[in-house]
Coordinates of C-alpha atoms and ligand atoms in Angstrom, one line a residue:
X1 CA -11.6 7.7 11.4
X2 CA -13.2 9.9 9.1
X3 CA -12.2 10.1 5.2
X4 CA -11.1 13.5 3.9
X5 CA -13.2 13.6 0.5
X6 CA -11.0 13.0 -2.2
X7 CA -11.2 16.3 -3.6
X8 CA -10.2 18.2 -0.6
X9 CA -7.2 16.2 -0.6
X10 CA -6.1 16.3 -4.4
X11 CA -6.8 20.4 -4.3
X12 CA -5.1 21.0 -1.1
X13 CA -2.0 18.9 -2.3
X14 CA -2.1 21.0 -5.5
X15 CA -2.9 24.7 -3.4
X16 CA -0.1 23.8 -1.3
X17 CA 2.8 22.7 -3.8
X18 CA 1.4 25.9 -5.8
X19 CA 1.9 28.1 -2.7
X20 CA 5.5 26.4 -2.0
X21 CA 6.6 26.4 -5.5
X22 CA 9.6 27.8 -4.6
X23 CA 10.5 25.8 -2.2
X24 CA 10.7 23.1 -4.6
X25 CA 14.2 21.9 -5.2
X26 CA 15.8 21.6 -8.9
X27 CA 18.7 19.3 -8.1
X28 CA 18.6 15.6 -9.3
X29 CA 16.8 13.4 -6.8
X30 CA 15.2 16.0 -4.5
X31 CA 11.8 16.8 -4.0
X32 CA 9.6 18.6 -1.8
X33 CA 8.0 16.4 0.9
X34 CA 4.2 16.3 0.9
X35 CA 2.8 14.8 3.9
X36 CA -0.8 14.6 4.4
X37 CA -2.3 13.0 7.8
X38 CA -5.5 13.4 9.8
X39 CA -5.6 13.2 13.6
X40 CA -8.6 13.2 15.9
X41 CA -8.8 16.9 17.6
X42 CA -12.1 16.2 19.8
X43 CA -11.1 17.8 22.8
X44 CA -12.7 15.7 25.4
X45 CA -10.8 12.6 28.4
X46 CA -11.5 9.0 27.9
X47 CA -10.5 6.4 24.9
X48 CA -13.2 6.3 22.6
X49 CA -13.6 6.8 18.8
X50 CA -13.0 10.8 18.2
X51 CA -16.0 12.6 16.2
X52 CA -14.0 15.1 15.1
X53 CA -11.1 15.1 12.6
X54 CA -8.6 17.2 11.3
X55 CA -6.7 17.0 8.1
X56 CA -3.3 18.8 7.5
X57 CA -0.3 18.7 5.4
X58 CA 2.9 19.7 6.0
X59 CA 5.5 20.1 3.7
X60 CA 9.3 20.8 2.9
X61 CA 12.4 20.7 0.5
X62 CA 14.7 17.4 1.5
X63 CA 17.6 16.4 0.1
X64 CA 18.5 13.3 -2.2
X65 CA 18.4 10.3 0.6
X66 CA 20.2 7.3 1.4
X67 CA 22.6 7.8 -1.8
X68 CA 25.5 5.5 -0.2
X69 CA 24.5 1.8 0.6
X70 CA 23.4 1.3 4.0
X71 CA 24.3 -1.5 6.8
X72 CA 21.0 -3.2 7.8
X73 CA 20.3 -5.4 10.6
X74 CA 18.1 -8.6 10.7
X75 CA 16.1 -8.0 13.9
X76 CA 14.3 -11.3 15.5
X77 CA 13.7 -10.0 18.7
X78 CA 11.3 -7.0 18.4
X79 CA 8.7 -6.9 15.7
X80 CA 7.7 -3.5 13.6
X81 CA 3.9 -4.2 13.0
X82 CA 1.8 -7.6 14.5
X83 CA -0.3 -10.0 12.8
X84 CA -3.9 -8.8 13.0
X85 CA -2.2 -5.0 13.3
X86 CA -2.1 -2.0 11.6
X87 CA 1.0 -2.6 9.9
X88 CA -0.5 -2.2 6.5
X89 CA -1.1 1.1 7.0
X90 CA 0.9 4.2 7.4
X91 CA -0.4 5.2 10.9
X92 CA 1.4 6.7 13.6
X93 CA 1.4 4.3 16.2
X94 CA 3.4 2.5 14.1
X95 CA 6.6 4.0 14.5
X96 CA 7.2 4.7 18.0
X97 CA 7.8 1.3 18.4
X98 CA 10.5 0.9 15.8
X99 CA 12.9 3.8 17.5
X100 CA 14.6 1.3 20.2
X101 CA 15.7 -1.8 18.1
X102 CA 16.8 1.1 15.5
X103 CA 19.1 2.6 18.2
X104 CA 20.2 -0.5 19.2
X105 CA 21.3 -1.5 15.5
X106 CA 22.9 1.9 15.3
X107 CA 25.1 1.0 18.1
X108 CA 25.8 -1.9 16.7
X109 CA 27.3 -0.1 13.2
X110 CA 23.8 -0.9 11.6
X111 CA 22.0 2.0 9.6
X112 CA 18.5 0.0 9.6
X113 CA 16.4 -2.5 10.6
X114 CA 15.8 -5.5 8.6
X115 CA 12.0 -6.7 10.3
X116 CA 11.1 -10.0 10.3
X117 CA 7.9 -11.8 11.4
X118 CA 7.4 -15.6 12.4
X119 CA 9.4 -17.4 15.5
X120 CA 10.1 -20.8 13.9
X121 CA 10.5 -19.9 10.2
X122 CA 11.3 -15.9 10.1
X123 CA 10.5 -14.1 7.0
X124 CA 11.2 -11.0 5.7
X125 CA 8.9 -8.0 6.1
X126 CA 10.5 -4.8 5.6
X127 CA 13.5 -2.2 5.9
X128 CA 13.1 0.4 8.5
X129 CA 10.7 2.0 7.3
X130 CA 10.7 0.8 3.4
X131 CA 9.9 -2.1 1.7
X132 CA 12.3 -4.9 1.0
X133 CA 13.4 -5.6 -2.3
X134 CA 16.1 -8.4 -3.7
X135 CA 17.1 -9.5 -6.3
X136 CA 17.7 -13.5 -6.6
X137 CA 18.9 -15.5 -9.5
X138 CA 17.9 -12.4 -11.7
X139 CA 14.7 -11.7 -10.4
X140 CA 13.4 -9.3 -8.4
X141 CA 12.1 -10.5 -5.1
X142 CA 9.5 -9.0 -2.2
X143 CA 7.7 -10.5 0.2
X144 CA 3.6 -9.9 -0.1
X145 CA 1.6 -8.0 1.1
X146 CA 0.1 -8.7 4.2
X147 CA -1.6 -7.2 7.3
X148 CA 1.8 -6.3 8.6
X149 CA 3.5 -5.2 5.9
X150 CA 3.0 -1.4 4.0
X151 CA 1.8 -1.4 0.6
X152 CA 4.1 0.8 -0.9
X153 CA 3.4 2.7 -3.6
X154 CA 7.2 3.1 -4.6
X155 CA 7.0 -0.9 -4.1
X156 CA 4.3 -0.9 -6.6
X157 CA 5.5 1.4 -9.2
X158 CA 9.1 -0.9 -9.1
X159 CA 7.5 -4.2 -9.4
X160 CA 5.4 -2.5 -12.5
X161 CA 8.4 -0.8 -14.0
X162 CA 10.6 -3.8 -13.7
X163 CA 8.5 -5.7 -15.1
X164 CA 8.0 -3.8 -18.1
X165 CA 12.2 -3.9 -18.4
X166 CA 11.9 -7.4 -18.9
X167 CA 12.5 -8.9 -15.5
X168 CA 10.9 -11.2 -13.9
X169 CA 9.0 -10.6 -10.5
X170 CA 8.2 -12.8 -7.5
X171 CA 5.7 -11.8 -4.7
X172 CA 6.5 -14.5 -2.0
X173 CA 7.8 -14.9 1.3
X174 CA 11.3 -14.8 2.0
X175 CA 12.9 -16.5 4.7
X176 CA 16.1 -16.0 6.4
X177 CA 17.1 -19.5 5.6
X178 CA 16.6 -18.5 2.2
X179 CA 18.7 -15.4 2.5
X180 CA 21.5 -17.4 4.1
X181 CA 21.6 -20.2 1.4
X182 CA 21.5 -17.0 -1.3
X183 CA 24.6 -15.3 0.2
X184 CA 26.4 -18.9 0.2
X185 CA 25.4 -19.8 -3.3
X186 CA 25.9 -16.3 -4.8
X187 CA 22.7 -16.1 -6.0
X188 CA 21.6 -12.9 -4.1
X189 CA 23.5 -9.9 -6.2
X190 CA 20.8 -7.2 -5.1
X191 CA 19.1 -5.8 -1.8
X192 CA 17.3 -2.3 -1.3
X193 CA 14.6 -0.6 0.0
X194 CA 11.8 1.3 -1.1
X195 CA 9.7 4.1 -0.4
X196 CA 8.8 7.2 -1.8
X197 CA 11.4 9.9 -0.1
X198 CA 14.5 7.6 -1.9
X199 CA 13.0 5.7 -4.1
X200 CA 15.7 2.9 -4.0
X201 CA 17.7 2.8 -0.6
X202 CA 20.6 0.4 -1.8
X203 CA 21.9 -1.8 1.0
X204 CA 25.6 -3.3 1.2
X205 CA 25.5 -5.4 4.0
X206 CA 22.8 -7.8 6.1
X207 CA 23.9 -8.4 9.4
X208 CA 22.0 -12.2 10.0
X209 CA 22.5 -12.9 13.8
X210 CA 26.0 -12.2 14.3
X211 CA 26.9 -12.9 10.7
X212 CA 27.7 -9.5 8.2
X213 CA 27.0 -10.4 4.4
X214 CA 28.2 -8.6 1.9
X215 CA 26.3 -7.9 -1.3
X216 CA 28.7 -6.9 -4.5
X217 CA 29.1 -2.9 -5.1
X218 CA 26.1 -1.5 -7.5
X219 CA 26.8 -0.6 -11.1
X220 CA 24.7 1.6 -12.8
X221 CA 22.9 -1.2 -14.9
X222 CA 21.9 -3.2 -12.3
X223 CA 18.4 -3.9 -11.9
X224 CA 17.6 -1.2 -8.8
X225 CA 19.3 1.4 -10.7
X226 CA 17.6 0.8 -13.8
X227 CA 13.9 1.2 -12.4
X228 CA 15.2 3.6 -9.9
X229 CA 16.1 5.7 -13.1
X230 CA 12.8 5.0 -14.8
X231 CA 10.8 6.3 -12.0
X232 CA 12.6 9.3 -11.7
X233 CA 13.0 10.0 -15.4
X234 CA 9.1 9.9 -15.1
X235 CA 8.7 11.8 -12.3
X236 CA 10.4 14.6 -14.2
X237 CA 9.1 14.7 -17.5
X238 CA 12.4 13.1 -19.6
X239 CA 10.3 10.0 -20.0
X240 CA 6.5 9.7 -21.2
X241 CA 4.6 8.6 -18.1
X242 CA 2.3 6.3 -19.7
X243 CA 0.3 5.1 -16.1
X244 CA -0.9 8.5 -15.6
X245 CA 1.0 8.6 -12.3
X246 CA 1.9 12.3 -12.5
X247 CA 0.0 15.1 -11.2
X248 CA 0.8 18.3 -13.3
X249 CA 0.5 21.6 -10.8
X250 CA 0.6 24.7 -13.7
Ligands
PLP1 C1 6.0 4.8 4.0 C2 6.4 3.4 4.2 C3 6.8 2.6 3.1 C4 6.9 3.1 1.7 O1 5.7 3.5 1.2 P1 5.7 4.4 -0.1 O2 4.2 4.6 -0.4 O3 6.4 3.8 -1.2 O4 6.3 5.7 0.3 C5 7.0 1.2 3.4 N1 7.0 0.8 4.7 C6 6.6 1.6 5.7 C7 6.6 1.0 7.1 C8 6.4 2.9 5.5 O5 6.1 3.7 6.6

């Protein structure tokens, strides 16, 4: 697939938000969604590698997401993204696949998915469409990144901001048997997701084959709404950003 130059996309991110402005919501945890994607337009039959590109972005107010914990599902039958895949990367093939075993958790009182990967020893990959996050004996957990798994920027941002909080941070596989053995012992006291649209997507409950556990209620000082609040006090100016992750639009 062809690259859109880097300052095509950077100016046409900043054209369009300056267009939109006013589209832009004030309230606390809203934003306008930018989403840029390129698609192959060459109009011609047969499967082959296009020659010809475009690049769009579409955009649009939405409002705060996922701000009550969410029911998630540990799914071991149907997989999200395969080893040697392109699970790593947001493309669009990606998704279509994910829409069933949703459903099917939704029947079964489940908001999300909880993806694993591996037959004999199941890790953890991701929430629905978010990155997994726990927090065991006081540190904050994810599993790696991989072929199959999205790096996040949210994800990224988190691990840095927690990190700089104090806490420590684990990149490493989690298992099931591992979650299982947390819930018993108590030492799990944290699960959420994240992605850009929510930043933090808390979750209450894992449903582990048949089995609903319940993590405690969230206060505001725990650990995901303490870098959850960091981020966003970034993202709108009431702390300094000090990575240089802001993009100012005057
Ligand atoms: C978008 C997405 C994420 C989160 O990525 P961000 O860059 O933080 O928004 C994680 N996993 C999947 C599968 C995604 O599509």
């Amino acid at each position: 697939m062809a690259v859109p130059p880097a300052d095509i996309f950077k100016d046409g991110l900043a054209q369009l938000v300056a267009t939109d402005r006013d589209w832009v919501p004030k309230g606390e945890s809203q934003s306008l969604y930018l989403r840029p994607f390129v698609y192959a337009s060459e109009a011609r039959f047969g499967v082959k590698v296009s020659e010809q590109y475009r690049f769009i972005i579409f955009t649009g107010p939405v409002p705060a997401l996922y701000t009550h914990p969410i029911r998630v599902k540990v799914e071991t039958e149907y997989i999200r993204a395969a080893r040697g895949g392109t699970g790593f990367a947001k493309c669009g093939g990606n998704y279509g696949g994910a829409f069933y075993p949703t459903q099917k958790a939704r029947a079964e009182g489940y908001d999300q998915v909880l993806w694993t990967r591996g037959e004999t020893a199941p890790t953890i990959e991701e929430s629905g469409m978010m990155n997994i996050m726990f927090v065991i004996k006081d540190k904050l957990v994810t599993p790696p990144l991989s072929d199959s798994i999205l790096d996040g920027v949210t994800r990224d941002s988190l691990l840095q901001l927690a990190g700089e909080l104090g806490y420590v941070t684990e990149e490493r596989p989690v298992t099931l048997q591992e979650l299982k053995t947390a819930f018993e012992k108590g030492w799990i006291t944290e699960a959420f997701g994240a992605g850009t649209a929510a930043v933090v997507a808390p979750i209450r409950t894992i449903g582990m084959q048949g089995v609903d556990y319940s993590l405690p209620v969230y206060h505001s000082h725990c650990l995901q709404n303490r870098i959850k609040q960091k981020l966003e006090n970034i993202r709108i100016g009431k702390e300094a950003d000090n990575h240089q992750w802001n993009y100012i639009i005057d």
